């Protein structure tokens, strides 16, 4: 069965520094990949998704992610973070084994230090 | 355009009781998915309703049941509450029951079972 691993539960980073949030999944056969963000006391919001095509996906708020099939990874990156990026970030995967329902990672809290 | 709303925001119940959570989908959406998010974990898929029919179910017991109404709003019912049912319950709506459709999340209902 598909599983999603977000290796870092928390990532502290200084404001204006680059950041990478890591996501690995277990099965690489025909997957769809998603990153969602959860701001405090708000609902989850889609940042970006990979369905097919170019492996570099650009999303909202300056985030991007790269699909790497051989490493079964979909890491999220931003070249320069802002205090407003403080939130929890979730990686999710869907595939045929999950009947195309979303399987979620445990989340990574991005902590921006001034 | 009205977003996804959920009620109530917080709820406290005792073990063995029953609870009903409500979700109003975003205007124009015909699909509602429900998720359970335990503290410190990612969401887990409970079930999805597409045009008033169940369209997929996760690994949850039958005491978790749902409904979708003609206006595409939805209810999640949980019978015989257990302590482990304490969690944030998220509702997401989308247009279409497909795996690639973007889901729009409500802020959630925090259920505490004592």
mmCIF file of C-alpha atoms in Angstrom:
data_model
loop_
_atom_site.group_PDB
_atom_site.id
_atom_site.type_symbol
_atom_site.label_atom_id
_atom_site.label_comp_id
_atom_site.label_asym_id
_atom_site.label_seq_id
_atom_site.Cartn_x
_atom_site.Cartn_y
_atom_site.Cartn_z
ATOM 1 C CA UNK A 1 0.000 0.000 0.000
ATOM 2 C CA UNK A 2 1.081 3.537 -0.695
ATOM 3 C CA UNK A 3 2.657 5.502 2.148
ATOM 4 C CA UNK A 4 4.055 9.021 2.419
ATOM 5 C CA UNK A 5 7.002 10.074 4.562
ATOM 6 C CA UNK A 6 7.806 13.637 5.493
ATOM 7 C CA UNK A 7 11.157 13.234 7.136
ATOM 8 C CA UNK A 8 11.191 16.499 9.070
ATOM 9 C CA UNK A 9 8.484 17.278 11.605
ATOM 10 C CA UNK A 10 9.808 20.835 11.968
ATOM 11 C CA UNK A 11 12.074 22.986 9.812
ATOM 12 C CA UNK A 12 13.356 26.253 11.293
ATOM 13 C CA UNK A 13 14.772 28.727 8.798
ATOM 14 C CA UNK A 14 15.719 32.396 8.835
ATOM 15 C CA UNK A 15 13.583 34.893 6.949
ATOM 16 C CA UNK A 16 14.729 35.403 3.322
ATOM 17 C CA UNK A 17 16.686 32.125 3.390
ATOM 18 C CA UNK A 18 15.845 29.236 1.020
ATOM 19 C CA UNK A 19 13.967 26.194 2.275
ATOM 20 C CA UNK A 20 13.349 22.619 1.149
ATOM 21 C CA UNK A 21 10.663 20.406 2.692
ATOM 22 C CA UNK A 22 11.157 16.745 1.910
ATOM 23 C CA UNK A 23 8.551 14.213 0.847
ATOM 24 C CA UNK A 24 9.072 10.584 -0.148
ATOM 25 C CA UNK A 25 6.438 8.050 -1.157
ATOM 26 C CA UNK A 26 6.610 4.294 -1.349
ATOM 27 C CA UNK A 27 5.189 3.234 -4.702
ATOM 28 C CA UNK A 28 6.144 4.883 -7.961
ATOM 29 C CA UNK A 29 3.594 3.428 -10.356
ATOM 30 C CA UNK A 30 1.540 6.214 -11.912
ATOM 31 C CA UNK A 31 1.129 8.586 -8.970
ATOM 32 C CA UNK A 32 -0.408 11.984 -8.566
ATOM 33 C CA UNK A 33 1.404 14.236 -6.068
ATOM 34 C CA UNK A 34 0.216 17.212 -4.051
ATOM 35 C CA UNK A 35 1.445 19.748 -1.521
ATOM 36 C CA UNK A 36 -1.042 21.458 0.761
ATOM 37 C CA UNK A 37 -0.469 24.214 3.342
ATOM 38 C CA UNK A 38 -2.360 24.650 6.601
ATOM 39 C CA UNK A 39 -2.139 28.094 8.176
ATOM 40 C CA UNK A 40 -3.065 28.370 11.868
ATOM 41 C CA UNK A 41 -6.834 28.055 12.361
ATOM 42 C CA UNK A 42 -7.466 27.780 8.623
ATOM 43 C CA UNK A 43 -8.361 24.984 6.245
ATOM 44 C CA UNK A 44 -5.854 23.172 4.052
ATOM 45 C CA UNK A 45 -5.029 24.990 0.822
ATOM 46 C CA UNK A 46 -3.510 23.472 -2.315
ATOM 47 C CA UNK A 47 -0.021 24.823 -3.065
ATOM 48 C CA UNK A 48 0.700 22.767 -6.188
ATOM 49 C CA UNK A 49 0.149 19.395 -7.800
ATOM 50 C CA UNK A 50 1.908 17.068 -10.224
ATOM 51 C CA UNK A 51 -0.319 15.062 -12.550
ATOM 52 C CA UNK A 52 1.916 14.497 -15.578
ATOM 53 C CA UNK A 53 4.361 16.284 -17.870
ATOM 54 C CA UNK A 54 7.160 18.524 -16.648
ATOM 55 C CA UNK A 55 8.715 17.256 -13.449
ATOM 56 C CA UNK A 56 9.162 20.798 -12.102
ATOM 57 C CA UNK A 57 5.878 22.149 -10.854
ATOM 58 C CA UNK A 58 5.321 25.763 -9.868
ATOM 59 C CA UNK A 59 2.695 26.681 -7.322
ATOM 60 C CA UNK A 60 1.320 29.634 -5.449
ATOM 61 C CA UNK A 61 3.268 31.966 -3.155
ATOM 62 C CA UNK A 62 6.570 31.290 -4.948
ATOM 63 C CA UNK A 63 6.753 27.579 -4.071
ATOM 64 C CA UNK A 64 7.849 24.866 -6.489
ATOM 65 C CA UNK A 65 8.355 21.112 -6.290
ATOM 66 C CA UNK A 66 10.232 18.560 -8.349
ATOM 67 C CA UNK A 67 8.949 15.073 -9.094
ATOM 68 C CA UNK A 68 11.779 12.535 -9.031
ATOM 69 C CA UNK A 69 10.473 9.126 -10.078
ATOM 70 C CA UNK A 70 13.710 7.210 -9.486
ATOM 71 C CA UNK A 71 13.991 8.505 -5.923
ATOM 72 C CA UNK A 72 10.212 8.474 -5.339
ATOM 73 C CA UNK A 73 10.416 12.011 -4.012
ATOM 74 C CA UNK A 74 8.488 15.253 -4.400
ATOM 75 C CA UNK A 75 10.388 17.870 -2.405
ATOM 76 C CA UNK A 76 8.988 21.369 -1.960
ATOM 77 C CA UNK A 77 11.243 24.402 -2.290
ATOM 78 C CA UNK A 78 11.150 28.154 -1.987
ATOM 79 C CA UNK A 79 14.177 30.350 -2.730
ATOM 80 C CA UNK A 80 13.380 32.998 -0.109
ATOM 81 C CA UNK A 81 10.880 32.559 2.722
ATOM 82 C CA UNK A 82 8.816 35.213 4.414
ATOM 83 C CA UNK A 83 7.361 35.337 7.910
ATOM 84 C CA UNK A 84 3.917 34.761 6.334
ATOM 85 C CA UNK A 85 5.059 31.296 5.187
ATOM 86 C CA UNK A 86 4.858 30.073 8.785
ATOM 87 C CA UNK A 87 2.476 27.129 8.539
ATOM 88 C CA UNK A 88 2.288 23.355 8.388
ATOM 89 C CA UNK A 89 2.916 21.751 5.020
ATOM 90 C CA UNK A 90 1.485 18.403 3.965
ATOM 91 C CA UNK A 91 2.512 16.154 1.096
ATOM 92 C CA UNK A 92 -0.140 13.824 -0.338
ATOM 93 C CA UNK A 93 -0.133 11.104 -2.972
ATOM 94 C CA UNK A 94 -2.847 9.260 -4.840
ATOM 95 C CA UNK A 95 -2.556 6.188 -7.035
ATOM 96 C CA UNK A 96 -4.493 3.163 -8.222
ATOM 97 C CA UNK A 97 -3.741 1.188 -5.034
ATOM 98 C CA UNK A 98 -5.436 3.874 -2.955
ATOM 99 C CA UNK A 99 -8.350 4.010 -5.403
ATOM 100 C CA UNK A 100 -7.000 7.440 -6.206
ATOM 101 C CA UNK A 101 -7.862 8.796 -2.772
ATOM 102 C CA UNK A 102 -5.282 10.986 -1.058
ATOM 103 C CA UNK A 103 -2.694 9.390 1.243
ATOM 104 C CA UNK A 104 -1.118 12.044 3.425
ATOM 105 C CA UNK A 105 2.186 12.561 5.160
ATOM 106 C CA UNK A 106 2.337 13.626 8.810
ATOM 107 C CA UNK A 107 3.221 17.212 7.940
ATOM 108 C CA UNK A 108 6.191 19.530 8.382
ATOM 109 C CA UNK A 109 5.974 22.707 10.439
ATOM 110 C CA UNK A 110 7.873 25.538 8.815
ATOM 111 C CA UNK A 111 9.140 27.947 11.444
ATOM 112 C CA UNK A 112 10.464 31.271 10.179
ATOM 113 C CA UNK A 113 13.014 32.969 12.409
ATOM 114 C CA UNK A 114 13.269 36.770 12.096
ATOM 115 C CA UNK B 1 -18.095 32.874 -3.858
ATOM 116 C CA UNK B 2 -18.678 31.152 -0.505
ATOM 117 C CA UNK B 3 -15.984 28.746 0.648
ATOM 118 C CA UNK B 4 -16.407 25.450 2.470
ATOM 119 C CA UNK B 5 -17.961 25.858 5.896
ATOM 120 C CA UNK B 6 -18.228 23.361 8.736
ATOM 121 C CA UNK B 7 -20.273 23.275 11.911
ATOM 122 C CA UNK B 8 -19.824 23.187 14.769
ATOM 123 C CA UNK B 9 -16.253 24.404 15.213
ATOM 124 C CA UNK B 10 -15.773 22.541 18.470
ATOM 125 C CA UNK B 11 -17.658 19.706 20.120
ATOM 126 C CA UNK B 12 -17.232 17.723 23.328
ATOM 127 C CA UNK B 13 -18.907 14.317 23.698
ATOM 128 C CA UNK B 14 -18.590 11.355 26.013
ATOM 129 C CA UNK B 15 -17.710 7.810 25.064
ATOM 130 C CA UNK B 16 -20.645 5.884 23.593
ATOM 131 C CA UNK B 17 -22.509 8.945 22.382
ATOM 132 C CA UNK B 18 -23.323 9.783 18.778
ATOM 133 C CA UNK B 19 -22.293 12.907 16.869
ATOM 134 C CA UNK B 20 -23.247 14.620 13.604
ATOM 135 C CA UNK B 21 -20.897 17.016 11.851
ATOM 136 C CA UNK B 22 -22.011 19.225 8.989
ATOM 137 C CA UNK B 23 -20.356 20.605 5.889
ATOM 138 C CA UNK B 24 -21.515 23.078 3.255
ATOM 139 C CA UNK B 25 -19.601 22.690 0.024
ATOM 140 C CA UNK B 26 -18.269 25.518 -2.099
ATOM 141 C CA UNK B 27 -20.715 26.902 -4.631
ATOM 142 C CA UNK B 28 -20.785 24.790 -7.802
ATOM 143 C CA UNK B 29 -19.113 21.742 -6.237
ATOM 144 C CA UNK B 30 -20.798 18.341 -6.319
ATOM 145 C CA UNK B 31 -18.293 16.236 -4.386
ATOM 146 C CA UNK B 32 -17.539 16.158 -0.672
ATOM 147 C CA UNK B 33 -14.741 14.232 1.028
ATOM 148 C CA UNK B 34 -14.322 13.751 4.772
ATOM 149 C CA UNK B 35 -11.031 13.310 6.595
ATOM 150 C CA UNK B 36 -9.971 12.635 10.182
ATOM 151 C CA UNK B 37 -6.820 14.411 11.371
ATOM 152 C CA UNK B 38 -5.493 13.216 14.715
ATOM 153 C CA UNK B 39 -3.140 15.488 16.627
ATOM 154 C CA UNK B 40 0.304 15.586 15.034
ATOM 155 C CA UNK B 41 -0.723 13.515 12.037
ATOM 156 C CA UNK B 42 -1.821 14.058 8.481
ATOM 157 C CA UNK B 43 -5.450 13.690 7.427
ATOM 158 C CA UNK B 44 -6.867 10.204 6.875
ATOM 159 C CA UNK B 45 -9.542 9.683 4.249
ATOM 160 C CA UNK B 46 -12.904 8.553 5.665
ATOM 161 C CA UNK B 47 -15.184 8.623 2.604
ATOM 162 C CA UNK B 48 -16.279 10.662 -0.374
ATOM 163 C CA UNK B 49 -19.734 11.500 -1.741
ATOM 164 C CA UNK B 50 -20.304 12.381 -5.397
ATOM 165 C CA UNK B 51 -23.770 13.504 -6.444
ATOM 166 C CA UNK B 52 -25.339 12.001 -3.292
ATOM 167 C CA UNK B 53 -23.721 8.572 -3.686
ATOM 168 C CA UNK B 54 -20.763 7.189 -1.719
ATOM 169 C CA UNK B 55 -17.783 7.206 -4.075
ATOM 170 C CA UNK B 56 -15.018 5.618 -2.064
ATOM 171 C CA UNK B 57 -14.320 4.752 1.535
ATOM 172 C CA UNK B 58 -11.177 4.564 3.618
ATOM 173 C CA UNK B 59 -10.317 2.143 6.389
ATOM 174 C CA UNK B 60 -12.936 3.276 8.906
ATOM 175 C CA UNK B 61 -15.542 1.096 10.658
ATOM 176 C CA UNK B 62 -19.256 1.215 9.715
ATOM 177 C CA UNK B 63 -20.064 3.373 12.740
ATOM 178 C CA UNK B 64 -18.695 6.204 10.582
ATOM 179 C CA UNK B 65 -21.444 7.023 8.101
ATOM 180 C CA UNK B 66 -22.393 9.921 5.908
ATOM 181 C CA UNK B 67 -24.948 11.589 3.743
ATOM 182 C CA UNK B 68 -24.915 14.070 0.915
ATOM 183 C CA UNK B 69 -27.982 16.176 0.230
ATOM 184 C CA UNK B 70 -29.395 17.460 -3.088
ATOM 185 C CA UNK B 71 -27.721 20.834 -2.478
ATOM 186 C CA UNK B 72 -24.440 18.871 -2.092
ATOM 187 C CA UNK B 73 -24.000 19.720 1.576
ATOM 188 C CA UNK B 74 -22.996 16.739 3.677
ATOM 189 C CA UNK B 75 -23.100 15.173 7.124
ATOM 190 C CA UNK B 76 -20.680 12.866 8.894
ATOM 191 C CA UNK B 77 -22.223 10.711 11.615
ATOM 192 C CA UNK B 78 -20.217 8.775 14.147
ATOM 193 C CA UNK B 79 -21.964 6.296 16.454
ATOM 194 C CA UNK B 80 -20.691 4.729 19.671
ATOM 195 C CA UNK B 81 -17.922 7.275 20.090
ATOM 196 C CA UNK B 82 -14.552 6.038 21.312
ATOM 197 C CA UNK B 83 -11.734 8.025 22.911
ATOM 198 C CA UNK B 84 -9.625 7.563 19.755
ATOM 199 C CA UNK B 85 -12.259 9.399 17.725
ATOM 200 C CA UNK B 86 -10.961 12.640 19.235
ATOM 201 C CA UNK B 87 -9.574 14.542 16.245
ATOM 202 C CA UNK B 88 -10.054 17.391 13.807
ATOM 203 C CA UNK B 89 -12.607 16.393 11.165
ATOM 204 C CA UNK B 90 -12.077 18.033 7.815
ATOM 205 C CA UNK B 91 -14.489 18.374 4.965
ATOM 206 C CA UNK B 92 -13.329 19.142 1.424
ATOM 207 C CA UNK B 93 -15.383 19.890 -1.646
ATOM 208 C CA UNK B 94 -14.499 19.649 -5.319
ATOM 209 C CA UNK B 95 -16.132 19.698 -8.701
ATOM 210 C CA UNK B 96 -16.109 16.126 -9.901
ATOM 211 C CA UNK B 97 -15.171 12.976 -8.032
ATOM 212 C CA UNK B 98 -11.913 12.523 -9.890
ATOM 213 C CA UNK B 99 -8.539 12.013 -8.304
ATOM 214 C CA UNK B 100 -6.983 15.055 -9.986
ATOM 215 C CA UNK B 101 -9.664 17.550 -8.971
ATOM 216 C CA UNK B 102 -8.489 20.194 -6.528
ATOM 217 C CA UNK B 103 -10.128 19.835 -3.138
ATOM 218 C CA UNK B 104 -11.098 22.907 -1.142
ATOM 219 C CA UNK B 105 -11.051 22.404 2.607
ATOM 220 C CA UNK B 106 -13.122 23.805 5.410
ATOM 221 C CA UNK B 107 -11.546 24.870 8.719
ATOM 222 C CA UNK B 108 -12.618 21.656 10.427
ATOM 223 C CA UNK B 109 -14.577 20.550 13.478
ATOM 224 C CA UNK B 110 -12.549 19.723 16.575
ATOM 225 C CA UNK B 111 -14.173 16.732 18.325
ATOM 226 C CA UNK B 112 -13.128 15.794 21.842
ATOM 227 C CA UNK B 113 -14.381 12.510 23.293
ATOM 228 C CA UNK B 114 -14.146 12.159 27.079
#
